[in-house]
PDB file of C-alpha atoms in Angstrom:
ATOM      1  CA  UNK A 216       2.939 -18.086  13.966  1.00 40.00           C
ATOM      2  CA  UNK A 217       3.783 -20.396  10.880  1.00 41.00           C
ATOM      3  CA  UNK A 218       2.513 -19.337   7.151  1.00 43.00           C
ATOM      4  CA  UNK A 219       3.510 -22.855   4.602  1.00 41.00           C
ATOM      5  CA  UNK A 220       3.387 -21.363   0.729  1.00 39.00           C
ATOM      6  CA  UNK A 221       5.637 -23.469  -0.932  1.00 38.00           C
ATOM      7  CA  UNK A 222       8.685 -25.793  -1.530  1.00 36.00           C
ATOM      8  CA  UNK A 223      10.647 -27.031  -4.529  1.00 38.00           C
ATOM      9  CA  UNK A 224      13.070 -29.794  -5.609  1.00 41.00           C
ATOM     10  CA  UNK A 225      16.175 -29.467  -3.612  1.00 38.00           C
ATOM     11  CA  UNK A 226      18.402 -32.952  -1.477  1.00 36.00           C
ATOM     12  CA  UNK A 227      16.839 -31.851   1.781  1.00 42.00           C
ATOM     13  CA  UNK A 228      13.672 -32.435   3.790  1.00 38.00           C
ATOM     14  CA  UNK A 229      10.777 -30.629   2.070  1.00 40.00           C
ATOM     15  CA  UNK A 230       9.844 -29.313   5.740  1.00 42.00           C
ATOM     16  CA  UNK A 231      13.531 -27.064   5.037  1.00 50.00           C
ATOM     17  CA  UNK A 232      12.372 -25.382   1.826  1.00 51.00           C
ATOM     18  CA  UNK A 233       8.493 -24.470   3.399  1.00 66.00           C
ATOM     19  CA  UNK A 234       8.969 -20.523   3.266  1.00 65.00           C
ATOM     20  CA  UNK A 235       8.287 -19.767   7.118  1.00 64.00           C
ATOM     21  CA  UNK A 236       6.868 -16.601   8.093  1.00 70.00           C
ATOM     22  CA  UNK A 237       7.198 -17.093  12.070  1.00 81.00           C
ATOM     23  CA  UNK A 238       7.053 -15.080  14.865  1.00 89.00           C
ATOM     24  CA  UNK A 239       8.045 -15.507  18.216  1.00 92.00           C
ATOM     25  CA  UNK A 240       5.768 -13.925  20.993  1.00 96.00           C
ATOM     26  CA  UNK A 241       7.137 -10.378  22.535  1.00 96.00           C
ATOM     27  CA  UNK A 242      10.640 -10.635  20.079  1.00 96.00           C
ATOM     28  CA  UNK A 243       9.594  -7.268  17.456  1.00 97.00           C
ATOM     29  CA  UNK A 244       9.771  -7.193  13.609  1.00 96.00           C
ATOM     30  CA  UNK A 245      10.701  -3.392  12.276  1.00 98.00           C
ATOM     31  CA  UNK A 246       9.988  -2.284   9.448  1.00 98.00           C
ATOM     32  CA  UNK A 247      11.086   1.032   7.030  1.00 99.00           C
ATOM     33  CA  UNK A 248       7.697   1.883   5.057  1.00 99.00           C
ATOM     34  CA  UNK A 249       8.191   4.270   2.308  1.00 99.00           C
ATOM     35  CA  UNK A 250       5.493   5.415  -0.533  1.00 99.00           C
ATOM     36  CA  UNK A 251       6.755   8.205  -2.751  1.00 99.00           C
ATOM     37  CA  UNK A 252       4.969   9.521  -5.628  1.00 98.00           C
ATOM     38  CA  UNK A 253       4.864  12.289  -8.151  1.00 97.00           C
ATOM     39  CA  UNK A 254       1.657  13.370 -10.065  1.00 96.00           C
ATOM     40  CA  UNK A 255       1.619  15.640 -13.087  1.00 96.00           C
ATOM     41  CA  UNK A 256      -1.936  17.111 -14.208  1.00 93.00           C
ATOM     42  CA  UNK A 257      -2.137  17.353 -18.222  1.00 92.00           C
ATOM     43  CA  UNK A 258      -4.529  19.229 -19.877  1.00 84.00           C
ATOM     44  CA  UNK A 259      -6.278  17.520 -23.504  1.00 77.00           C
ATOM     45  CA  UNK A 260      -8.481  19.108 -26.365  1.00 67.00           C
ATOM     46  CA  UNK A 261      -9.550  19.517 -29.341  1.00 60.00           C
ATOM     47  CA  UNK A 262      -7.188  21.313 -30.836  1.00 63.00           C
ATOM     48  CA  UNK A 263      -3.304  20.074 -31.275  1.00 61.00           C
ATOM     49  CA  UNK A 264      -1.866  23.425 -31.833  1.00 64.00           C
ATOM     50  CA  UNK A 265      -3.531  24.176 -27.850  1.00 65.00           C
ATOM     51  CA  UNK A 266      -0.365  22.484 -25.479  1.00 64.00           C
ATOM     52  CA  UNK A 267      -0.436  23.155 -21.869  1.00 72.00           C
ATOM     53  CA  UNK A 268       1.670  22.918 -19.107  1.00 79.00           C
ATOM     54  CA  UNK A 269       1.659  20.283 -16.403  1.00 86.00           C
ATOM     55  CA  UNK A 270       0.886  20.596 -13.073  1.00 90.00           C
ATOM     56  CA  UNK A 271       3.275  18.707 -10.889  1.00 93.00           C
ATOM     57  CA  UNK A 272       2.284  17.559  -7.078  1.00 94.00           C
ATOM     58  CA  UNK A 273       5.011  15.090  -5.659  1.00 96.00           C
ATOM     59  CA  UNK A 274       3.882  13.346  -2.054  1.00 96.00           C
ATOM     60  CA  UNK A 275       6.225  11.303  -0.183  1.00 98.00           C
ATOM     61  CA  UNK A 276       5.678   9.605   3.543  1.00 99.00           C
ATOM     62  CA  UNK A 277       7.764   7.443   6.381  1.00 99.00           C
ATOM     63  CA  UNK A 278       6.696   5.271   8.025  1.00 99.00           C
ATOM     64  CA  UNK A 279       8.566   3.189  10.961  1.00 99.00           C
ATOM     65  CA  UNK A 280       6.379   0.165  11.929  1.00 99.00           C
ATOM     66  CA  UNK A 281       7.029  -1.925  14.983  1.00 99.00           C
ATOM     67  CA  UNK A 282       5.252  -5.528  14.593  1.00 98.00           C
ATOM     68  CA  UNK A 283       5.384  -6.919  18.106  1.00 98.00           C
ATOM     69  CA  UNK A 284       3.671 -10.366  18.988  1.00 97.00           C
ATOM     70  CA  UNK A 285       1.560 -10.627  21.300  1.00 97.00           C
ATOM     71  CA  UNK A 286      -0.355 -13.918  21.034  1.00 96.00           C
ATOM     72  CA  UNK A 287       1.412 -16.058  18.813  1.00 94.00           C
ATOM     73  CA  UNK A 288      -0.768 -19.209  17.919  1.00 90.00           C
ATOM     74  CA  UNK A 289       0.440 -21.648  14.606  1.00 82.00           C
ATOM     75  CA  UNK A 290      -3.278 -22.663  14.559  1.00 82.00           C
ATOM     76  CA  UNK A 291      -5.667 -20.364  15.501  1.00 86.00           C
ATOM     77  CA  UNK A 292      -5.147 -16.637  15.108  1.00 89.00           C
ATOM     78  CA  UNK A 293      -2.006 -14.296  15.877  1.00 89.00           C
ATOM     79  CA  UNK A 294      -2.211 -10.925  17.615  1.00 95.00           C
ATOM     80  CA  UNK A 295       0.823  -7.999  16.809  1.00 96.00           C
ATOM     81  CA  UNK A 296       0.936  -5.531  18.802  1.00 98.00           C
ATOM     82  CA  UNK A 297       1.578  -2.694  16.114  1.00 98.00           C
ATOM     83  CA  UNK A 298       3.342   0.908  16.846  1.00 99.00           C
ATOM     84  CA  UNK A 299       4.008   3.811  15.603  1.00 99.00           C
ATOM     85  CA  UNK A 300       7.749   4.970  16.018  1.00 98.00           C
ATOM     86  CA  UNK A 301       7.504   7.590  13.375  1.00 98.00           C
ATOM     87  CA  UNK A 302       5.692   8.856  10.244  1.00 98.00           C
ATOM     88  CA  UNK A 303       7.276  12.068   8.400  1.00 98.00           C
ATOM     89  CA  UNK A 304       4.880  12.945   4.974  1.00 98.00           C
ATOM     90  CA  UNK A 305       6.891  15.627   2.801  1.00 97.00           C
ATOM     91  CA  UNK A 306       5.033  17.511   0.071  1.00 95.00           C
ATOM     92  CA  UNK A 307       5.316  19.853  -2.335  1.00 91.00           C
ATOM     93  CA  UNK A 308       1.828  21.109  -4.116  1.00 78.00           C
ATOM     94  CA  UNK A 309       1.227  22.484  -7.848  1.00 67.00           C
ATOM     95  CA  UNK A 310       2.491  25.841  -6.983  1.00 58.00           C
ATOM     96  CA  UNK A 311       5.413  24.585  -5.824  1.00 52.00           C
ATOM     97  CA  UNK A 312       4.658  25.703  -2.337  1.00 57.00           C
ATOM     98  CA  UNK A 313       5.194  22.817   1.263  1.00 56.00           C
ATOM     99  CA  UNK A 314       2.414  22.052   1.941  1.00 62.00           C
ATOM    100  CA  UNK A 315       0.666  21.754   5.295  1.00 67.00           C
ATOM    101  CA  UNK A 316       1.264  19.621   7.817  1.00 86.00           C
ATOM    102  CA  UNK A 317       0.108  15.333   7.239  1.00 95.00           C
ATOM    103  CA  UNK A 318      -2.495  13.957   9.418  1.00 96.00           C
ATOM    104  CA  UNK A 319      -0.272  10.811   8.773  1.00 98.00           C
ATOM    105  CA  UNK A 320       2.617  12.127  11.260  1.00 98.00           C
ATOM    106  CA  UNK A 321       0.077  12.260  14.028  1.00 98.00           C
ATOM    107  CA  UNK A 322       0.437   8.449  13.739  1.00 98.00           C
ATOM    108  CA  UNK A 323       3.093   9.172  15.551  1.00 98.00           C
ATOM    109  CA  UNK A 324       3.735   7.157  19.230  1.00 98.00           C
ATOM    110  CA  UNK A 325       0.063   5.519  18.833  1.00 98.00           C
ATOM    111  CA  UNK A 326      -0.472   1.256  18.761  1.00 98.00           C
ATOM    112  CA  UNK A 327      -3.389  -0.810  16.869  1.00 98.00           C
ATOM    113  CA  UNK A 328      -3.460  -4.269  16.784  1.00 98.00           C
ATOM    114  CA  UNK A 329      -3.684  -7.610  13.937  1.00 96.00           C
ATOM    115  CA  UNK A 330      -4.771 -11.074  13.414  1.00 94.00           C
ATOM    116  CA  UNK A 331      -3.624 -12.612  11.363  1.00 88.00           C
ATOM    117  CA  UNK A 332      -4.231 -16.268  10.409  1.00 81.00           C
ATOM    118  CA  UNK A 333      -1.445 -19.108   9.912  1.00 76.00           C
ATOM    119  CA  UNK A 334      -1.343 -18.316   6.629  1.00 74.00           C
ATOM    120  CA  UNK A 335      -0.790 -14.659   6.559  1.00 80.00           C
ATOM    121  CA  UNK A 336      -4.040 -13.038   6.297  1.00 86.00           C
ATOM    122  CA  UNK A 337      -6.004 -10.403   8.369  1.00 93.00           C
ATOM    123  CA  UNK A 338      -8.272 -11.874   9.368  1.00 92.00           C
ATOM    124  CA  UNK A 339      -9.424  -9.216  11.802  1.00 92.00           C
ATOM    125  CA  UNK A 340      -9.496  -5.236  10.980  1.00 94.00           C
ATOM    126  CA  UNK A 341     -11.628  -3.696  13.869  1.00 96.00           C
ATOM    127  CA  UNK A 342      -8.514  -2.192  15.635  1.00 98.00           C
ATOM    128  CA  UNK A 343      -7.121  -1.278  11.873  1.00 98.00           C
ATOM    129  CA  UNK A 344     -10.101   0.599  11.081  1.00 98.00           C
ATOM    130  CA  UNK A 345     -11.037   2.986  15.029  1.00 98.00           C
ATOM    131  CA  UNK A 346      -7.323   4.220  14.094  1.00 98.00           C
ATOM    132  CA  UNK A 347      -8.207   4.270  10.081  1.00 98.00           C
ATOM    133  CA  UNK A 348     -10.886   6.449  11.273  1.00 97.00           C
ATOM    134  CA  UNK A 349      -8.453   8.736  13.278  1.00 98.00           C
ATOM    135  CA  UNK A 350      -6.401   9.548  11.288  1.00 98.00           C
ATOM    136  CA  UNK A 351      -9.305  10.642   8.398  1.00 96.00           C
ATOM    137  CA  UNK A 352     -10.708  12.483  11.662  1.00 95.00           C
ATOM    138  CA  UNK A 353      -7.634  14.859  11.475  1.00 95.00           C
ATOM    139  CA  UNK A 354      -7.543  15.279   7.909  1.00 94.00           C
ATOM    140  CA  UNK A 355     -10.032  17.886   8.326  1.00 91.00           C
ATOM    141  CA  UNK A 356     -10.523  21.639   8.920  1.00 83.00           C
ATOM    142  CA  UNK A 357     -13.712  23.937   8.800  1.00 69.00           C
ATOM    143  CA  UNK A 358     -14.431  26.926   6.692  1.00 65.00           C
ATOM    144  CA  UNK A 359     -16.018  29.844   8.074  1.00 64.00           C
ATOM    145  CA  UNK A 360     -18.899  29.339   5.886  1.00 71.00           C
ATOM    146  CA  UNK A 361     -19.315  25.331   8.018  1.00 71.00           C
ATOM    147  CA  UNK A 362     -18.296  23.671   5.164  1.00 79.00           C
ATOM    148  CA  UNK A 363     -15.794  20.582   5.549  1.00 85.00           C
ATOM    149  CA  UNK A 364     -12.293  20.986   3.873  1.00 88.00           C
ATOM    150  CA  UNK A 365     -10.450  17.745   4.012  1.00 91.00           C
ATOM    151  CA  UNK A 366      -6.506  19.235   3.483  1.00 92.00           C
ATOM    152  CA  UNK A 367      -3.790  15.828   1.977  1.00 94.00           C
ATOM    153  CA  UNK A 368      -3.022  12.812   3.045  1.00 96.00           C
ATOM    154  CA  UNK A 369      -1.511   9.655   2.156  1.00 98.00           C
ATOM    155  CA  UNK A 370      -3.545   7.145   4.832  1.00 98.00           C
ATOM    156  CA  UNK A 371      -4.374   5.589   1.374  1.00 97.00           C
ATOM    157  CA  UNK A 372      -0.603   4.715   1.810  1.00 98.00           C
ATOM    158  CA  UNK A 373      -0.246   3.484   5.303  1.00 98.00           C
ATOM    159  CA  UNK A 374      -3.344   1.316   4.378  1.00 98.00           C
ATOM    160  CA  UNK A 375      -2.617  -0.075   1.345  1.00 98.00           C
ATOM    161  CA  UNK A 376       1.558  -1.302   2.791  1.00 98.00           C
ATOM    162  CA  UNK A 377      -0.005  -3.217   5.545  1.00 96.00           C
ATOM    163  CA  UNK A 378      -1.784  -5.496   3.688  1.00 95.00           C
ATOM    164  CA  UNK A 379       1.416  -5.216   1.068  1.00 96.00           C
ATOM    165  CA  UNK A 380       3.689  -6.462   3.496  1.00 95.00           C
ATOM    166  CA  UNK A 381       1.302  -9.906   3.732  1.00 91.00           C
ATOM    167  CA  UNK A 382      -0.418 -10.410   1.463  1.00 92.00           C
ATOM    168  CA  UNK A 383       2.444 -12.107  -0.659  1.00 90.00           C
ATOM    169  CA  UNK A 384       2.153 -15.375   0.748  1.00 84.00           C
ATOM    170  CA  UNK A 385      -1.453 -14.715   2.589  1.00 88.00           C
ATOM    171  CA  UNK A 386      -2.426 -14.798  -1.183  1.00 88.00           C
ATOM    172  CA  UNK A 387      -1.854 -18.546  -2.474  1.00 83.00           C
ATOM    173  CA  UNK A 388      -4.223 -20.241  -2.657  1.00 80.00           C
ATOM    174  CA  UNK A 389      -1.969 -24.073  -2.200  1.00 75.00           C
ATOM    175  CA  UNK A 390       0.194 -23.318  -0.923  1.00 70.00           C
ATOM    176  CA  UNK A 391       1.784 -26.688  -0.338  1.00 73.00           C
ATOM    177  CA  UNK A 392       2.758 -28.555  -3.942  1.00 74.00           C
ATOM    178  CA  UNK A 393       3.258 -24.303  -4.543  1.00 74.00           C
ATOM    179  CA  UNK A 394       6.902 -24.644  -7.132  1.00 86.00           C
ATOM    180  CA  UNK A 395       9.306 -21.801  -8.691  1.00 92.00           C
ATOM    181  CA  UNK A 396       7.863 -20.350 -11.284  1.00 94.00           C
ATOM    182  CA  UNK A 397       4.362 -20.633 -10.071  1.00 90.00           C
ATOM    183  CA  UNK A 398       1.609 -18.147 -10.529  1.00 93.00           C
ATOM    184  CA  UNK A 399      -0.531 -16.482  -8.117  1.00 92.00           C
ATOM    185  CA  UNK A 400      -3.372 -12.971  -7.949  1.00 96.00           C
ATOM    186  CA  UNK A 401      -4.321 -10.665  -5.289  1.00 96.00           C
ATOM    187  CA  UNK A 402      -6.433  -7.723  -6.056  1.00 97.00           C
ATOM    188  CA  UNK A 403      -5.769  -4.981  -3.641  1.00 97.00           C
ATOM    189  CA  UNK A 404      -5.787  -1.503  -3.274  1.00 97.00           C
ATOM    190  CA  UNK A 405      -4.026   1.181  -5.108  1.00 98.00           C
ATOM    191  CA  UNK A 406      -3.106   4.114  -2.925  1.00 96.00           C
ATOM    192  CA  UNK A 407      -3.639   7.779  -4.380  1.00 93.00           C
ATOM    193  CA  UNK A 408      -4.372  11.589  -4.015  1.00 92.00           C
ATOM    194  CA  UNK A 409      -7.875  11.350  -3.488  1.00 92.00           C
ATOM    195  CA  UNK A 410      -9.981   9.770  -1.783  1.00 90.00           C
ATOM    196  CA  UNK A 411     -12.417   7.432  -3.764  1.00 90.00           C
ATOM    197  CA  UNK A 412     -15.213   4.503  -2.816  1.00 90.00           C
ATOM    198  CA  UNK A 413     -14.434   2.247  -4.430  1.00 93.00           C
ATOM    199  CA  UNK A 414     -11.016   2.808  -4.415  1.00 94.00           C
ATOM    200  CA  UNK A 415      -8.861   2.345  -7.595  1.00 96.00           C
ATOM    201  CA  UNK A 416      -8.236  -1.395  -6.925  1.00 97.00           C
ATOM    202  CA  UNK A 417      -5.413  -3.382  -9.108  1.00 98.00           C
ATOM    203  CA  UNK A 418      -4.621  -7.001  -9.882  1.00 98.00           C
ATOM    204  CA  UNK A 419      -1.419  -8.773  -8.854  1.00 98.00           C
ATOM    205  CA  UNK A 420       0.753 -11.174  -9.997  1.00 98.00           C
ATOM    206  CA  UNK A 421       2.796 -12.782  -7.743  1.00 96.00           C
ATOM    207  CA  UNK A 422       5.787 -15.515  -9.511  1.00 96.00           C
ATOM    208  CA  UNK A 423       8.299 -17.512  -6.827  1.00 93.00           C
ATOM    209  CA  UNK A 424      10.697 -16.796  -9.243  1.00 96.00           C
ATOM    210  CA  UNK A 425      13.388 -18.800  -7.326  1.00 94.00           C
ATOM    211  CA  UNK A 426      14.676 -19.910  -3.675  1.00 90.00           C
ATOM    212  CA  UNK A 427      18.678 -19.252  -3.469  1.00 90.00           C
ATOM    213  CA  UNK A 428      20.072 -22.100  -1.411  1.00 82.00           C
ATOM    214  CA  UNK A 429      23.870 -21.195  -1.300  1.00 84.00           C
ATOM    215  CA  UNK A 430      26.257 -22.591   1.563  1.00 82.00           C
ATOM    216  CA  UNK A 431      25.852 -19.714   4.972  1.00 85.00           C
ATOM    217  CA  UNK A 432      24.102 -17.844   3.359  1.00 87.00           C
ATOM    218  CA  UNK A 433      20.679 -17.248   4.175  1.00 89.00           C
ATOM    219  CA  UNK A 434      18.251 -18.770   2.394  1.00 87.00           C
ATOM    220  CA  UNK A 435      15.863 -16.300   0.395  1.00 91.00           C
ATOM    221  CA  UNK A 436      13.070 -16.393  -1.712  1.00 90.00           C
ATOM    222  CA  UNK A 437      12.519 -13.757  -4.940  1.00 96.00           C
ATOM    223  CA  UNK A 438       9.211 -13.464  -5.691  1.00 96.00           C
ATOM    224  CA  UNK A 439       8.001 -10.917  -8.197  1.00 98.00           C
ATOM    225  CA  UNK A 440       4.264  -9.268  -9.006  1.00 98.00           C
ATOM    226  CA  UNK A 441       3.917  -7.220 -11.822  1.00 99.00           C
ATOM    227  CA  UNK A 442       0.267  -5.365 -12.283  1.00 99.00           C
ATOM    228  CA  UNK A 443      -3.187  -4.317 -13.300  1.00 99.00           C
ATOM    229  CA  UNK A 444      -6.128  -2.727 -13.576  1.00 98.00           C
ATOM    230  CA  UNK A 445      -8.983  -4.954 -11.374  1.00 97.00           C
ATOM    231  CA  UNK A 446     -12.253  -5.965 -13.290  1.00 93.00           C
ATOM    232  CA  UNK A 447     -13.937  -6.023 -10.349  1.00 94.00           C
ATOM    233  CA  UNK A 448     -14.565  -3.179  -7.601  1.00 93.00           C
ATOM    234  CA  UNK A 449     -12.494  -3.629  -4.275  1.00 93.00           C
ATOM    235  CA  UNK A 450     -14.755  -5.560  -1.772  1.00 89.00           C
ATOM    236  CA  UNK A 451     -12.352  -4.747   0.521  1.00 91.00           C
ATOM    237  CA  UNK A 452     -11.409  -1.694   2.121  1.00 94.00           C
ATOM    238  CA  UNK A 453     -10.860   0.457   5.318  1.00 96.00           C
ATOM    239  CA  UNK A 454     -12.598   4.570   5.107  1.00 95.00           C
ATOM    240  CA  UNK A 455     -11.213   6.246   6.975  1.00 96.00           C
ATOM    241  CA  UNK A 456     -13.890   8.687   6.740  1.00 93.00           C
ATOM    242  CA  UNK A 457     -17.327   9.842   7.925  1.00 85.00           C
ATOM    243  CA  UNK A 458     -19.653   9.704   4.784  1.00 80.00           C
ATOM    244  CA  UNK A 459     -21.284  13.491   3.730  1.00 77.00           C
ATOM    245  CA  UNK A 460     -19.828  15.889   1.755  1.00 81.00           C
ATOM    246  CA  UNK A 461     -16.722  18.157   1.515  1.00 85.00           C
ATOM    247  CA  UNK A 462     -14.620  19.324  -0.779  1.00 83.00           C
ATOM    248  CA  UNK A 463     -10.969  18.955  -1.564  1.00 88.00           C
ATOM    249  CA  UNK A 464      -8.160  21.602  -0.703  1.00 87.00           C
ATOM    250  CA  UNK A 465      -7.115  22.469  -3.668  1.00 84.00           C
ATOM    251  CA  UNK A 466      -6.171  22.093  -7.043  1.00 85.00           C
ATOM    252  CA  UNK A 467      -7.958  17.440  -6.970  1.00 88.00           C
ATOM    253  CA  UNK A 468     -10.529  19.654  -4.996  1.00 84.00           C
ATOM    254  CA  UNK A 469     -12.085  20.961  -8.813  1.00 88.00           C
ATOM    255  CA  UNK A 470     -11.679  17.269 -10.362  1.00 91.00           C
ATOM    256  CA  UNK A 471     -14.356  15.458 -10.505  1.00 90.00           C
ATOM    257  CA  UNK A 472     -15.540  12.084 -12.092  1.00 93.00           C
ATOM    258  CA  UNK A 473     -11.778  10.008 -12.059  1.00 95.00           C
ATOM    259  CA  UNK A 474     -11.693   6.825 -14.379  1.00 96.00           C
ATOM    260  CA  UNK A 475      -8.251   4.870 -13.894  1.00 97.00           C
ATOM    261  CA  UNK A 476      -7.411   4.135 -17.292  1.00 98.00           C
ATOM    262  CA  UNK A 477      -4.170   1.867 -17.121  1.00 98.00           C
ATOM    263  CA  UNK A 478      -1.375   0.919 -14.384  1.00 99.00           C
ATOM    264  CA  UNK A 479       2.312  -0.926 -15.828  1.00 98.00           C
ATOM    265  CA  UNK A 480       4.393  -1.410 -13.336  1.00 98.00           C
ATOM    266  CA  UNK A 481       6.288  -4.794 -10.576  1.00 99.00           C
ATOM    267  CA  UNK A 482       8.122  -5.299  -7.839  1.00 99.00           C
ATOM    268  CA  UNK A 483      10.343  -7.969  -6.623  1.00 98.00           C
ATOM    269  CA  UNK A 484       9.929  -9.269  -2.641  1.00 97.00           C
ATOM    270  CA  UNK A 485      13.104 -10.686  -0.450  1.00 96.00           C
ATOM    271  CA  UNK A 486      12.133 -13.592   1.459  1.00 90.00           C
ATOM    272  CA  UNK A 487      14.433 -14.644   4.022  1.00 87.00           C
ATOM    273  CA  UNK A 488      13.525 -18.296   4.146  1.00 81.00           C
ATOM    274  CA  UNK A 489      16.031 -19.090   7.519  1.00 84.00           C
ATOM    275  CA  UNK A 490      14.439 -16.187   9.880  1.00 85.00           C
ATOM    276  CA  UNK A 491      10.478 -16.581   8.555  1.00 80.00           C
ATOM    277  CA  UNK A 492      10.374 -12.820   7.839  1.00 90.00           C
ATOM    278  CA  UNK A 493       9.750 -10.408   4.633  1.00 94.00           C
ATOM    279  CA  UNK A 494      12.780  -9.035   3.868  1.00 96.00           C
ATOM    280  CA  UNK A 495      12.331  -6.583   1.599  1.00 98.00           C
ATOM    281  CA  UNK A 496      10.040  -5.200  -0.779  1.00 98.00           C
ATOM    282  CA  UNK A 497       9.844  -2.696  -3.626  1.00 99.00           C
ATOM    283  CA  UNK A 498       7.437  -1.663  -6.638  1.00 99.00           C
ATOM    284  CA  UNK A 499       6.838   0.744  -8.914  1.00 99.00           C
ATOM    285  CA  UNK A 500       4.072   1.620 -11.430  1.00 99.00           C
ATOM    286  CA  UNK A 501       2.677   4.042 -13.911  1.00 99.00           C
ATOM    287  CA  UNK A 502      -1.030   5.255 -13.532  1.00 98.00           C
ATOM    288  CA  UNK A 503      -3.401   6.931 -15.925  1.00 98.00           C
ATOM    289  CA  UNK A 504      -5.797   8.816 -15.352  1.00 97.00           C
ATOM    290  CA  UNK A 505      -9.054  10.502 -16.571  1.00 95.00           C
ATOM    291  CA  UNK A 506     -11.293  13.796 -15.240  1.00 94.00           C
ATOM    292  CA  UNK A 507     -13.086  16.410 -15.846  1.00 92.00           C
ATOM    293  CA  UNK A 508     -13.811  19.514 -14.024  1.00 88.00           C
ATOM    294  CA  UNK A 509     -16.620  20.512 -11.294  1.00 80.00           C
ATOM    295  CA  UNK A 510     -17.413  23.512 -13.786  1.00 77.00           C
ATOM    296  CA  UNK A 511     -16.335  23.026 -16.943  1.00 72.00           C
ATOM    297  CA  UNK A 512     -13.839  25.124 -19.008  1.00 67.00           C
ATOM    298  CA  UNK A 513     -15.092  24.669 -22.960  1.00 68.00           C
ATOM    299  CA  UNK A 514     -13.436  20.962 -24.508  1.00 72.00           C
ATOM    300  CA  UNK A 515     -10.245  20.823 -21.848  1.00 78.00           C
ATOM    301  CA  UNK A 516     -10.092  18.319 -19.555  1.00 88.00           C
ATOM    302  CA  UNK A 517      -7.714  17.194 -17.415  1.00 92.00           C
ATOM    303  CA  UNK A 518      -5.189  14.233 -17.655  1.00 95.00           C
ATOM    304  CA  UNK A 519      -3.286  13.157 -15.055  1.00 96.00           C
ATOM    305  CA  UNK A 520      -0.376  10.403 -14.473  1.00 97.00           C
ATOM    306  CA  UNK A 521       0.903   9.413 -10.958  1.00 98.00           C
ATOM    307  CA  UNK A 522       4.196   7.572 -11.315  1.00 98.00           C
ATOM    308  CA  UNK A 523       4.604   5.535  -7.911  1.00 99.00           C
ATOM    309  CA  UNK A 524       7.382   4.238  -5.946  1.00 99.00           C
ATOM    310  CA  UNK A 525       7.110   1.846  -2.623  1.00 99.00           C
ATOM    311  CA  UNK A 526       9.190   0.154  -0.871  1.00 99.00           C
ATOM    312  CA  UNK A 527       9.481  -1.885   2.682  1.00 99.00           C
ATOM    313  CA  UNK A 528      12.357  -3.206   4.682  1.00 98.00           C
ATOM    314  CA  UNK A 529      12.613  -4.727   7.888  1.00 98.00           C
ATOM    315  CA  UNK A 530      15.011  -3.098   9.211  1.00 97.00           C
ATOM    316  CA  UNK A 531      17.458  -3.810  13.075  1.00 89.00           C
ATOM    317  CA  UNK A 532      17.393  -1.659  16.418  1.00 74.00           C
TER     318      UNK A 532
END
């Protein structure tokens, strides 16, 4: 598959300066993906003399994903078989104790397919929806009273990173005329600990910062990104869980009415033009949320701060 996303002025021909995303049939591409966050919950009150002790939880998802092109069509849809070689989650709860195993770890050894357009846009997510539903089902346990209890999971992080990998190139509207310092935008979901629908969204503004062109060195494009909260709800997203009522396990189960107030952060993607693939993608941001308790606790209101880091790195195997 070939994705044409831009060029810059150079003595070389324009075709040598295109940012080309290319797949070779049967040749696997491996990425290490990591999503980690620290979530802090503090209390606000009407009395400035009252101070609470913030509670903190940490979560980290580590993935090794192998993308193997099984059908390549430069003018239609290309099909990738995606296999998870490793899915590992580490988590500390608000009590400081390690939580039970995460449903994401059941992805190890499983596979699904993605269909991409010539521009790199994911065109068919049906098999990704299937695998997400399997993961979602694994995140539940039943209490003695028959209540559906949802354990913490990082399924949303996994789904978000599948799009982050391709979105920088796939969301350019005028690809052939793109120049250094041009910008474009994409609406993307924000992974965080509590399932809400529609999920929180961000507007990602990409900028093509530079294209290196040094003798004896691979040519690389540097694409920066900054984030703001989306003004409109997400209209495209995957829902891993069956509809119906359930109770979140832990402190998040007692919170309601989440309001996403602010996001601030930035990222950088390095695209290897000679290989025609994303080499790395890093993101870091702070997300601020307010909420209420399921049962009122006077004038105390919870305020959440999520410190999120995401990294995607191509690795050789």
